[in-house]
Coordinates of C-alpha atoms and ligand atoms in Angstrom, one line a residue:
M1 CA -191.0 -49.6 143.2
L2 CA -188.9 -53.3 142.8
R3 CA -190.6 -55.4 141.1
K4 CA -191.5 -58.7 142.5
N5 CA -189.9 -62.2 142.7
L6 CA -186.4 -60.2 142.7
R7 CA -183.7 -62.5 142.3
L8 CA -180.3 -61.0 143.9
L9 CA -176.8 -62.5 143.4
A10 CA -174.1 -60.4 146.2
I11 CA -170.9 -60.8 146.1
A12 CA -169.0 -60.2 149.7
F13 CA -171.8 -59.4 151.3
S14 CA -171.1 -59.4 155.0
E15 CA -173.7 -60.1 157.8
E16 CA -174.6 -56.5 158.8
D17 CA -174.9 -55.8 154.6
E18 CA -177.3 -58.9 154.3
R19 CA -179.4 -57.6 157.3
F20 CA -179.7 -54.2 155.7
L21 CA -180.6 -56.1 153.0
Y22 CA -183.2 -57.3 153.4
S23 CA -184.4 -54.9 156.1
E24 CA -184.9 -52.6 153.2
I25 CA -186.2 -54.4 150.0
T26 CA -188.4 -56.6 150.9
N27 CA -189.3 -58.3 147.4
I28 CA -186.0 -60.3 147.4
H29 CA -187.4 -64.1 146.1
V30 CA -183.8 -65.7 145.5
Y31 CA -180.7 -64.3 147.6
K32 CA -177.3 -65.9 147.2
N33 CA -174.3 -64.6 148.8
I34 CA -171.0 -65.8 147.6
N35 CA -167.5 -65.2 148.0
N36 CA -164.9 -67.1 145.6
L37 CA -164.7 -66.8 141.6
L38 CA -165.7 -69.9 140.9
D39 CA -168.8 -69.9 142.6
I40 CA -169.1 -66.6 140.7
R41 CA -168.7 -68.8 137.7
S42 CA -171.0 -71.5 138.5
E43 CA -173.7 -69.1 139.3
L44 CA -173.7 -67.2 136.6
C45 CA -174.0 -69.9 134.2
E46 CA -176.2 -72.5 136.2
S47 CA -179.1 -69.6 137.4
D48 CA -181.2 -66.0 136.3
W49 CA -180.2 -63.3 138.5
D50 CA -181.8 -59.8 137.9
V51 CA -179.0 -57.4 139.8
I52 CA -176.1 -58.6 141.0
L53 CA -174.4 -56.1 143.8
F54 CA -170.9 -56.1 143.8
N55 CA -169.1 -55.4 147.8
H56 CA -166.0 -53.3 147.0
D57 CA -164.5 -53.2 150.6
K58 CA -165.0 -56.4 151.3
S59 CA -164.2 -58.1 148.0
F60 CA -161.7 -61.1 147.2
L61 CA -161.0 -60.1 143.9
D62 CA -161.2 -56.3 142.2
C63 CA -164.1 -55.8 140.4
S64 CA -162.8 -55.5 137.1
T65 CA -162.4 -59.6 137.0
A66 CA -165.8 -59.7 138.4
L67 CA -166.9 -57.9 135.1
N68 CA -165.1 -60.2 133.0
V69 CA -166.3 -63.1 134.4
L70 CA -169.8 -61.7 133.9
K71 CA -169.1 -60.7 130.5
E72 CA -167.8 -64.4 129.7
S73 CA -170.9 -66.0 130.8
G74 CA -172.5 -63.9 127.8
K75 CA -175.5 -62.8 130.2
D76 CA -176.4 -59.0 130.5
I77 CA -177.3 -58.4 134.3
P78 CA -176.3 -55.2 136.2
L79 CA -173.8 -54.8 138.5
I80 CA -174.1 -52.4 140.8
I81 CA -171.0 -51.5 143.6
Y82 CA -172.3 -51.5 147.2
S83 CA -169.1 -49.8 149.0
D84 CA -168.0 -47.7 152.0
V85 CA -165.0 -46.6 149.9
S86 CA -164.8 -42.9 149.4
D87 CA -161.7 -43.7 146.9
E88 CA -162.6 -41.6 144.2
N89 CA -160.3 -43.5 141.7
A90 CA -161.6 -46.8 142.7
V91 CA -165.1 -46.1 141.9
H92 CA -164.2 -44.5 138.5
S93 CA -162.1 -47.6 137.4
A94 CA -165.2 -50.0 138.5
L95 CA -167.4 -47.8 136.5
Y96 CA -165.0 -47.5 133.6
S97 CA -164.4 -51.4 133.6
G98 CA -168.5 -51.4 133.1
A99 CA -170.2 -51.5 136.8
H100 CA -173.4 -50.0 136.2
D101 CA -173.6 -47.9 139.0
Y102 CA -172.3 -46.9 142.7
I103 CA -174.4 -46.8 145.5
H104 CA -172.5 -45.7 149.3
K105 CA -173.6 -48.2 151.8
G106 CA -176.2 -47.2 154.0
S107 CA -178.7 -45.3 151.2
A108 CA -181.2 -47.5 150.8
L109 CA -183.5 -45.3 148.4
Y110 CA -180.7 -44.9 146.3
L111 CA -179.9 -48.5 146.4
V112 CA -183.6 -49.4 145.6
H113 CA -183.9 -46.6 142.8
A114 CA -180.4 -48.1 141.2
I115 CA -181.6 -51.6 140.8
E116 CA -185.2 -50.5 140.0
R117 CA -183.4 -48.3 137.2
E118 CA -180.8 -51.0 136.0
I119 CA -182.7 -53.7 136.0
R120 CA -185.3 -51.9 133.4
N121 CA -182.5 -50.6 130.9
A122 CA -181.2 -54.2 131.3
E123 CA -184.6 -55.6 130.1
I124 CA -184.7 -52.7 127.4
R125 CA -181.1 -53.9 125.9
Q126 CA -182.3 -57.3 126.0
A127 CA -185.4 -56.5 124.2
K128 CA -183.5 -54.6 121.7
V129 CA -181.2 -57.4 121.2
K130 CA -183.9 -60.1 120.1
A131 CA -185.6 -57.8 118.0
E132 CA -182.2 -57.0 116.3
D133 CA -181.5 -61.1 116.0
Q134 CA -184.6 -61.6 114.6
I135 CA -184.3 -58.9 112.2
Y136 CA -180.8 -60.8 111.1
H137 CA -182.9 -64.1 111.5
L138 CA -185.1 -62.9 109.0
A139 CA -183.0 -61.1 107.0
F140 CA -181.1 -64.8 106.4
H141 CA -183.8 -67.2 106.4
D142 CA -186.7 -68.4 104.5
E143 CA -189.9 -67.0 106.8
L144 CA -191.6 -70.4 105.3
T145 CA -189.4 -73.0 106.1
N146 CA -187.1 -71.8 108.4
L147 CA -184.1 -72.6 106.2
P148 CA -181.1 -70.4 105.7
N149 CA -182.6 -68.5 102.6
C150 CA -180.6 -67.8 99.1
N151 CA -178.2 -65.4 100.2
L152 CA -176.9 -66.9 103.8
F153 CA -177.0 -70.5 101.7
S154 CA -174.6 -68.8 98.7
E155 CA -172.6 -67.1 101.6
K156 CA -172.1 -70.2 103.9
A157 CA -171.5 -72.3 100.1
S158 CA -168.8 -69.7 98.8
A159 CA -166.9 -70.1 102.2
M160 CA -166.6 -73.5 101.0
F161 CA -165.2 -73.0 97.7
S162 CA -161.5 -72.1 99.3
R163 CA -161.0 -75.1 101.5
L164 CA -162.6 -77.2 98.3
A165 CA -159.9 -76.0 96.4
E166 CA -157.2 -76.6 98.5
S167 CA -158.1 -80.2 98.7
D168 CA -159.3 -80.8 95.0
A169 CA -162.2 -81.9 96.2
I170 CA -165.1 -81.8 94.5
A171 CA -168.9 -80.9 95.3
A172 CA -172.6 -81.1 94.1
M173 CA -175.0 -78.8 93.5
Y174 CA -178.9 -80.7 93.2
L175 CA -181.9 -78.6 92.1
V176 CA -184.8 -80.4 93.7
D177 CA -188.2 -79.4 92.3
F178 CA -191.6 -80.9 93.1
D179 CA -194.6 -81.0 90.2
R180 CA -198.0 -79.6 91.6
L181 CA -197.6 -77.3 93.6
P182 CA -199.4 -74.5 91.2
Y183 CA -202.4 -76.5 90.4
I184 CA -202.5 -77.4 94.5
N185 CA -202.5 -73.4 95.3
S186 CA -205.4 -73.0 92.6
I187 CA -207.2 -76.0 94.0
Y188 CA -206.8 -76.2 97.6
G189 CA -205.2 -72.6 98.4
S190 CA -201.9 -71.5 99.4
G191 CA -202.3 -72.8 102.8
V192 CA -202.0 -75.8 101.5
G193 CA -199.6 -75.5 99.6
D194 CA -197.6 -73.6 102.4
R195 CA -197.9 -76.9 104.6
L196 CA -197.0 -79.4 102.0
I197 CA -193.9 -76.6 101.2
Q198 CA -193.2 -77.2 105.0
Q199 CA -193.3 -81.0 104.9
F200 CA -190.6 -81.3 102.0
S201 CA -188.5 -79.1 103.8
Q202 CA -188.4 -80.8 106.9
R203 CA -187.9 -84.0 105.2
L204 CA -184.9 -82.9 102.8
S205 CA -183.6 -81.3 106.1
A206 CA -182.4 -84.3 107.4
Y207 CA -179.7 -84.4 105.3
S208 CA -178.3 -80.7 106.3
T209 CA -175.5 -80.7 107.7
E210 CA -172.9 -78.5 107.8
N211 CA -171.0 -79.7 104.8
C212 CA -174.2 -80.3 103.0
L213 CA -176.6 -76.6 103.0
L214 CA -179.9 -76.9 101.8
T215 CA -182.0 -73.8 100.8
R216 CA -185.3 -73.1 99.3
I217 CA -185.3 -71.3 95.9
E218 CA -189.0 -70.8 95.2
G219 CA -192.4 -72.8 95.5
C220 CA -191.4 -75.9 96.0
K221 CA -188.1 -75.9 94.7
F222 CA -185.0 -76.5 96.9
A223 CA -181.0 -76.7 96.6
F224 CA -178.2 -78.8 98.5
F225 CA -174.9 -78.0 98.0
N226 CA -173.0 -81.2 98.9
A227 CA -169.3 -81.0 99.8
N228 CA -169.6 -85.2 101.2
V229 CA -169.5 -86.4 97.9
T230 CA -166.1 -87.8 96.6
D231 CA -166.6 -89.1 92.8
A232 CA -169.5 -89.7 90.4
E233 CA -171.0 -92.1 92.5
S234 CA -171.9 -90.3 95.9
V235 CA -173.4 -87.6 93.8
Q236 CA -175.7 -90.3 92.3
D237 CA -176.3 -92.2 95.7
F238 CA -177.2 -88.6 97.2
A239 CA -179.9 -88.1 94.6
N240 CA -181.1 -91.5 94.8
Q241 CA -181.6 -90.8 99.0
I242 CA -183.5 -87.5 98.0
I243 CA -186.0 -89.6 96.1
K244 CA -186.4 -92.1 97.9
L245 CA -187.0 -90.0 100.8
A246 CA -188.9 -87.4 99.5
I247 CA -191.7 -89.2 97.4
S248 CA -194.1 -91.0 100.0
Q249 CA -197.1 -89.5 100.4
V250 CA -198.1 -86.3 101.8
T251 CA -201.0 -85.9 104.4
I252 CA -202.7 -82.6 104.8
D253 CA -205.7 -82.1 106.4
N254 CA -206.8 -85.5 105.5
L255 CA -205.9 -85.2 101.5
I256 CA -202.9 -87.5 100.1
F257 CA -201.0 -86.2 97.7
Y258 CA -198.5 -88.1 95.7
L259 CA -195.7 -85.8 94.5
R260 CA -193.3 -86.6 91.9
L261 CA -189.6 -84.3 91.3
N262 CA -186.8 -84.0 88.9
I263 CA -183.2 -83.0 90.3
G264 CA -181.2 -80.8 88.0
I265 CA -177.3 -81.7 88.9
C266 CA -174.1 -79.8 88.3
V267 CA -170.9 -80.6 89.9
Y268 CA -167.9 -78.3 90.8
P269 CA -165.6 -77.2 89.6
V270 CA -166.5 -79.0 86.3
D271 CA -169.6 -77.1 85.8
G272 CA -169.1 -74.2 87.7
G273 CA -166.8 -72.4 89.8
N274 CA -169.2 -70.5 91.8
I275 CA -172.6 -70.5 93.0
A276 CA -174.4 -68.4 91.1
Q277 CA -173.2 -70.2 87.9
L278 CA -173.8 -73.8 89.7
L279 CA -177.7 -72.5 90.7
A280 CA -177.9 -71.2 87.1
N281 CA -176.7 -74.5 85.3
A282 CA -178.3 -76.5 87.7
E283 CA -181.6 -74.2 86.8
S284 CA -181.1 -75.0 83.2
T285 CA -180.9 -78.8 83.7
L286 CA -184.0 -79.3 85.4
S287 CA -186.0 -76.9 82.6
H288 CA -184.9 -79.5 80.3
T289 CA -186.6 -82.2 82.4
R290 CA -189.3 -80.0 83.5
Y291 CA -192.1 -82.6 81.7
L292 CA -190.6 -85.7 82.7
W293 CA -191.3 -85.6 86.3
K294 CA -190.4 -89.4 87.1
N295 CA -188.1 -89.1 90.1
T296 CA -185.4 -89.1 88.2
C297 CA -182.2 -87.1 88.5
T298 CA -180.4 -85.3 85.2
Y299 CA -177.0 -83.9 84.8
Y300 CA -175.7 -80.9 83.1
T301 CA -174.0 -81.0 79.5
K302 CA -172.6 -78.4 77.1
E303 CA -175.6 -79.0 75.2
I304 CA -178.1 -78.5 78.0
E305 CA -176.5 -75.1 78.2
E306 CA -177.0 -73.9 74.3
V307 CA -180.9 -75.0 74.9
A308 CA -180.6 -73.3 77.6
V309 CA -179.3 -70.1 75.7
K310 CA -181.9 -70.8 72.6
R311 CA -184.9 -70.9 75.0
S312 CA -184.4 -67.9 77.2
L313 CA -184.0 -65.9 73.6
L314 CA -187.0 -67.5 72.9
E315 CA -189.1 -66.8 76.1
T316 CA -188.5 -62.8 76.1
A317 CA -189.8 -62.8 72.4
L318 CA -192.5 -64.6 73.1
R319 CA -193.6 -62.6 76.2
S320 CA -193.6 -59.5 73.5
A321 CA -195.5 -61.5 70.8
I322 CA -199.3 -61.0 71.5
E323 CA -198.5 -57.3 71.5
K324 CA -196.5 -57.1 68.3
N325 CA -199.2 -59.0 66.1
E326 CA -197.2 -61.9 66.2
L327 CA -199.6 -64.7 66.9
L328 CA -202.3 -65.6 64.6
L329 CA -204.6 -68.5 63.7
H330 CA -204.4 -71.1 61.7
Y331 CA -208.0 -73.4 61.0
Q332 CA -208.5 -77.0 60.4
P333 CA -212.1 -78.1 58.7
I334 CA -213.9 -80.4 60.9
V335 CA -216.0 -82.4 58.5
D336 CA -219.4 -84.7 59.6
L337 CA -218.6 -87.8 58.5
Q338 CA -222.3 -89.2 57.2
S339 CA -222.9 -85.8 55.3
G340 CA -219.6 -84.9 54.0
A341 CA -220.4 -81.3 55.3
L342 CA -217.6 -78.8 57.3
S343 CA -219.5 -78.7 60.9
G344 CA -217.0 -77.0 62.7
V345 CA -213.2 -75.8 62.6
E346 CA -210.4 -76.1 65.4
A347 CA -208.4 -73.1 66.0
L348 CA -204.5 -73.6 66.1
V349 CA -201.8 -71.1 66.8
R350 CA -199.1 -69.8 65.2
W351 CA -196.2 -67.9 65.7
N352 CA -194.7 -65.9 62.9
H353 CA -191.8 -65.1 64.7
P354 CA -189.6 -62.4 63.1
E355 CA -186.3 -64.1 62.7
F356 CA -187.3 -68.3 62.7
G357 CA -190.4 -67.6 60.3
L358 CA -193.7 -69.3 60.9
L359 CA -193.5 -71.8 64.2
L360 CA -196.1 -74.4 65.2
P361 CA -197.4 -74.7 68.5
E362 CA -194.5 -77.7 69.5
K363 CA -191.7 -75.1 69.0
F364 CA -193.6 -72.3 71.7
I365 CA -196.7 -73.9 73.8
P366 CA -194.3 -76.1 76.3
L367 CA -192.2 -72.9 76.9
A368 CA -195.5 -70.9 77.1
Q369 CA -196.8 -73.7 79.7
E370 CA -193.4 -73.5 81.7
T371 CA -193.3 -70.0 81.7
G372 CA -197.4 -69.2 82.3
L373 CA -197.3 -67.3 79.3
I374 CA -199.7 -69.9 78.3
I375 CA -202.4 -68.0 80.2
D376 CA -202.2 -64.8 78.0
I377 CA -201.8 -66.4 74.7
G378 CA -204.6 -68.9 75.9
R379 CA -206.9 -65.5 76.1
W380 CA -205.7 -64.3 73.1
V381 CA -207.0 -67.4 71.3
L382 CA -210.1 -68.0 72.7
W383 CA -211.1 -64.0 71.8
Q384 CA -209.3 -64.1 68.4
A385 CA -211.1 -67.0 67.5
C386 CA -214.6 -66.8 69.0
R387 CA -214.2 -63.3 67.1
Q388 CA -213.1 -64.8 63.5
A389 CA -216.5 -67.5 64.5
G390 CA -218.9 -64.8 64.7
L391 CA -217.5 -63.1 61.3
W392 CA -218.1 -66.6 59.7
H393 CA -221.9 -66.5 61.5
Q394 CA -222.6 -63.3 60.3
A395 CA -221.3 -64.3 56.6
G396 CA -224.1 -66.7 56.7
Y397 CA -222.2 -70.1 58.0
G398 CA -224.3 -69.9 61.3
S399 CA -224.0 -73.1 62.5
L400 CA -220.4 -73.3 62.0
S401 CA -218.6 -74.5 65.5
I402 CA -214.9 -73.0 66.7
S403 CA -212.9 -75.5 69.0
V404 CA -210.4 -74.1 70.9
N405 CA -207.4 -76.0 72.7
I406 CA -207.3 -75.6 76.2
S407 CA -203.8 -76.6 78.2
A408 CA -203.5 -77.6 82.0
I409 CA -202.6 -74.5 83.2
E410 CA -205.4 -72.2 81.6
F411 CA -207.9 -75.2 83.1
D412 CA -206.6 -75.4 86.2
Q413 CA -207.0 -71.3 86.8
T414 CA -209.7 -70.0 88.6
Q415 CA -210.9 -67.2 86.2
L416 CA -211.1 -69.7 83.6
I417 CA -215.5 -70.0 84.0
S418 CA -215.1 -66.0 83.9
S419 CA -213.0 -65.4 81.1
I420 CA -214.8 -67.4 78.9
S421 CA -218.2 -66.0 79.3
H422 CA -216.2 -62.7 79.2
V423 CA -215.5 -63.9 75.8
L424 CA -218.5 -65.4 75.1
A425 CA -220.6 -61.9 75.7
E426 CA -218.0 -59.5 73.9
T427 CA -217.7 -61.4 71.0
G428 CA -221.4 -62.3 70.6
I429 CA -221.1 -65.8 69.8
S430 CA -223.5 -68.7 70.9
P431 CA -222.0 -71.1 73.5
E432 CA -223.5 -73.8 71.8
L433 CA -221.4 -73.2 69.1
L434 CA -217.9 -73.3 71.2
E435 CA -216.1 -76.5 71.7
L436 CA -213.3 -76.0 74.1
E437 CA -210.8 -79.1 73.7
I438 CA -209.2 -80.6 77.0
S439 CA -206.6 -83.2 76.7
E440 CA -207.2 -86.7 78.4
S441 CA -204.0 -86.1 80.8
T442 CA -206.0 -83.0 81.9
L443 CA -209.0 -83.9 82.8
M444 CA -207.2 -86.8 84.8
R445 CA -205.1 -84.8 86.7
D446 CA -207.3 -84.5 89.1
A447 CA -210.7 -86.1 88.1
E448 CA -213.2 -84.6 90.7
T449 CA -212.0 -81.3 90.5
S450 CA -212.0 -81.3 86.5
A451 CA -215.8 -82.9 87.1
Q452 CA -216.9 -79.9 88.9
I453 CA -215.3 -77.3 86.6
L454 CA -216.5 -79.2 83.0
Q455 CA -220.0 -79.2 84.9
A456 CA -220.1 -75.3 85.2
L457 CA -218.7 -74.8 81.4
K458 CA -221.8 -77.5 81.0
D459 CA -224.2 -75.4 82.9
M460 CA -222.9 -72.2 80.1
N461 CA -224.6 -74.8 77.6
I462 CA -220.4 -74.7 76.2
K463 CA -219.6 -78.3 74.4
I464 CA -216.5 -80.2 75.7
A465 CA -214.0 -82.3 73.6
M466 CA -211.7 -84.9 75.2
D467 CA -209.0 -84.1 73.1
N468 CA -206.1 -86.8 71.8
F469 CA -208.3 -89.8 73.3
G470 CA -206.3 -93.1 73.4
T471 CA -203.0 -91.8 74.3
G472 CA -203.6 -91.7 77.9
Y473 CA -205.7 -93.2 80.7
S474 CA -208.6 -93.8 78.5
S475 CA -210.4 -94.6 81.4
L476 CA -213.8 -95.4 80.5
R477 CA -215.2 -94.6 84.2
Y478 CA -214.6 -91.8 84.4
L479 CA -215.8 -91.0 80.5
K480 CA -219.4 -91.5 81.8
H481 CA -218.5 -88.8 85.0
F482 CA -217.3 -86.0 83.1
S483 CA -219.8 -83.9 81.3
I484 CA -218.1 -83.9 77.9
D485 CA -219.9 -83.8 74.5
I486 CA -217.3 -84.8 72.1
L487 CA -214.7 -88.0 71.8
K488 CA -211.6 -86.7 69.8
I489 CA -209.5 -89.7 69.2
D490 CA -205.4 -89.2 69.0
R491 CA -204.3 -88.9 65.3
S492 CA -201.3 -91.5 66.6
L493 CA -204.5 -94.6 66.8
T494 CA -206.6 -93.1 63.4
H495 CA -202.7 -93.8 61.9
D496 CA -202.4 -97.5 61.6
I497 CA -206.1 -98.3 61.3
I498 CA -205.6 -100.2 58.0
I499 CA -202.3 -101.9 58.5
D500 CA -202.8 -102.9 62.6
P501 CA -205.6 -104.7 62.9
D502 CA -205.5 -104.2 66.7
S503 CA -205.5 -100.0 66.4
S504 CA -208.4 -100.9 63.8
E505 CA -210.0 -103.0 66.8
I506 CA -209.6 -100.3 69.7
I507 CA -211.1 -97.6 67.1
A508 CA -214.6 -99.8 66.7
A509 CA -215.1 -100.6 70.4
I510 CA -214.2 -96.7 70.9
I511 CA -217.0 -95.4 68.7
A512 CA -218.9 -98.5 70.0
M513 CA -218.6 -97.3 73.6
A514 CA -219.1 -94.0 72.5
R515 CA -222.3 -94.5 71.1
N516 CA -223.6 -96.1 74.4
L517 CA -222.4 -93.2 76.3
D518 CA -224.5 -90.9 74.1
L519 CA -220.8 -89.1 72.9
L520 CA -219.8 -87.9 69.3
V521 CA -216.6 -89.2 68.0
L522 CA -214.3 -87.4 66.1
A523 CA -211.3 -89.0 64.6
T524 CA -208.4 -86.7 63.7
G525 CA -205.7 -86.9 61.7
I526 CA -207.4 -88.9 58.5
E527 CA -204.9 -88.9 55.6
T528 CA -205.9 -91.4 53.3
K529 CA -209.4 -92.2 51.8
E530 CA -208.9 -96.1 53.5
Q531 CA -209.2 -94.4 56.8
F532 CA -212.2 -92.2 55.9
D533 CA -213.9 -95.6 54.7
F534 CA -213.2 -97.6 57.6
L535 CA -214.4 -94.8 59.6
H536 CA -217.4 -94.3 57.4
H537 CA -218.1 -97.6 57.8
L538 CA -218.0 -97.7 61.7
R539 CA -220.3 -95.0 61.1
C540 CA -217.7 -92.5 63.3
D541 CA -219.5 -89.1 63.7
R542 CA -216.6 -86.8 62.3
A543 CA -213.2 -86.2 61.0
Q544 CA -210.3 -84.1 60.4
G545 CA -207.1 -84.2 58.8
F546 CA -205.5 -83.6 56.0
L547 CA -207.3 -85.5 53.1
F548 CA -210.3 -82.5 54.0
S549 CA -207.7 -79.9 54.3
R550 CA -204.8 -78.5 56.2
P551 CA -205.3 -75.9 59.0
M552 CA -205.6 -72.8 57.1
I553 CA -205.9 -69.0 57.4
A554 CA -209.2 -67.6 58.0
Q555 CA -209.6 -66.0 54.5
D556 CA -208.8 -69.3 53.1
M557 CA -211.3 -70.7 55.5
L558 CA -214.3 -68.1 53.8
H559 CA -213.6 -69.3 50.7
L560 CA -213.9 -73.1 51.5
L561 CA -216.9 -72.3 53.7
A562 CA -218.1 -70.8 49.9
Q563 CA -217.1 -73.8 48.2
R564 CA -218.9 -75.9 50.5
K565 CA -223.0 -74.5 49.8
T566 CA -222.2 -76.1 46.2
G567 CA -220.8 -79.3 47.7
T568 CA -218.7 -81.2 50.3
L569 CA -215.2 -81.5 51.9
A570 CA -215.2 -85.7 51.6
Ligands
C2E601 P1 -204.3 -81.1 68.5 O1 -205.2 -80.5 69.3 O2 -204.6 -82.5 69.0 O3 -204.7 -80.4 67.2 C1 -204.4 -81.2 65.8 C2 -203.1 -80.7 65.2 O4 -202.6 -82.1 64.3 C3 -202.7 -80.0 64.6 O5 -201.2 -79.5 64.7 C4 -203.2 -80.2 63.1 O6 -202.0 -79.0 61.8 C5 -202.6 -81.6 63.5 N1 -203.2 -82.2 62.2 C6 -204.2 -82.4 61.7 N2 -204.9 -83.1 61.0 C7 -203.9 -83.8 60.5 C8 -203.6 -85.3 59.8 O7 -203.7 -85.6 58.8 N3 -202.3 -85.5 60.0 C9 -201.1 -85.0 61.1 N4 -200.0 -85.8 60.4 N5 -201.3 -84.1 61.8 C10 -203.2 -83.7 61.6 P2 -200.6 -78.2 65.0 O8 -201.3 -77.0 64.6 O9 -199.1 -78.3 65.2 O10 -200.8 -78.4 66.8 C11 -200.6 -78.9 67.5 C12 -200.7 -79.2 69.0 O11 -200.4 -77.9 69.5 C13 -202.6 -79.2 69.3 O12 -202.7 -80.7 69.3 C14 -202.7 -78.9 70.1 O13 -202.5 -79.4 71.2 C15 -201.8 -77.4 70.9 N6 -202.0 -76.4 70.6 C16 -202.7 -75.5 69.0 N7 -203.1 -74.5 69.2 C17 -203.1 -74.7 70.4 C18 -204.0 -73.1 71.4 O14 -204.5 -72.0 70.9 N8 -203.5 -73.7 72.6 C19 -203.3 -74.3 73.3 N9 -203.2 -74.7 74.5 N10 -202.6 -75.8 72.4 C20 -202.8 -75.5 71.1
MG602 MG1 -207.0 -80.2 69.3

């Protein structure tokens, strides 16, 4: 059964042929009969046809010429020879050239059947080509952004190298990374994160040209390989353009996001002679700027490479530090300033590195945060600290609180509440003796969500301390808004209280304000008797610092606790 609305292009049909066609084929929707080469070309170019019937006897050109024109058009339309010719050689040569069938004039049944079959075959071929195109596209494009993927990007960039080398030209690799994607994914879901990536991709695409290639590396990280640059100034100009284009607000489902970006730049050929090397060096440069997030760009240097090598060695070692039992906790006493009694301890992690010895957190916590290893480390610290506190409680120091630092990534993760409940249940310590220290800047990243998480922790009776208060926003409005119990004044503020009247006034104001809000104040970094006296005079609640004790191992802490029974720390 022939399809409806058949579009039939006839070549060199006589009136008699046409009459026959119309009498035998009733569903012709579009029909054209053409008699010269020019018309064949324009019909193939301008219209869509289901089948071509070629009258071999009357034709002004031979079949292979017609087939060549068809091939040039790039269209897959079946061509059937319709002829009286009984010359087998002519038929063979036409079929050999690519004609799909040969039908003897007047054989209506054969003609209908051949048209039907060849249209079906053409459809199958077209579907196959389409599927192959799609597979090819998927293999070389990023599904989310439709940008060329890294393979295609590298292939195209590599192809540019020979041209660059011939003309002694330069090119620049830009690695552009936007902050907060993991956070947005965890709070609003990956759907919002994906749309954010798509919006940035569209913005950046405005700069992608044949000589300026763009790809998405992962997450919200994109790479440009720009061969349009000519000197240092134009390399910087392009970075400025990206920053300008990318930093304006993004709106998704009425949510407004302001993102910041870092750009790592390296230049061909001085910083790398192939794509892999340029990408790796741009990546090292970007890692170097990880905490800047200032909408700025950094250029690759040899020093950056050295740091990157060390960093990667450290990362490999840190990955196995927990399994190898290389992490340990030190505990620093927290003192009740009015009674002088030891009210609790803060757990502070250390890494006993096999080569470098005992490392303080500043040497590995930033790396752990960057690599996500902080989640495992944080879980270990919480468990270990609570287990140790449980042992002290059993040893007769049942009111001792244990403070644990929670970094931004830990705070953002959805399993935070369940993993804390789990640790409390396993170690058996009572929630009101667990104090979580969360820095002011972490809480202010997304104040609304922070408030919800803090409320959930409060509902569990866990105590919350805002750590490093005075170093960031110090927003009084949010202090009221958040369910916190303790304000930990950063040691950078307490450091100058005796010598700098401004610092002492600020601390006096913080203590007064905290009292109004019913918060306990813990002053950190107390090293001198003068600082102690000053805080004591202001009736600050608690203090922590080298004056009382440095952080120490659990065993030493037990001795200190025993001493406390006979005296005080202050
Ligand atoms: P932090 O929470 O502000 O911890 C207090 C830091 O101040 C500790 O440094 C402590 O040794 C130091 N400190 C205490 N008293 C004094 C003093 O009187 N003078 C001076 N100059 N310093 C004093 P530490 O152990 O090097 O820890 C540094 C930071 O590393 C901590 O700051 C905390 O933010 C982070 N950290 C430590 N342990 C962990 C952990 O288990 N998890 C996470 N996420 N972060 C941790
Ligand atoms: Mg702390």
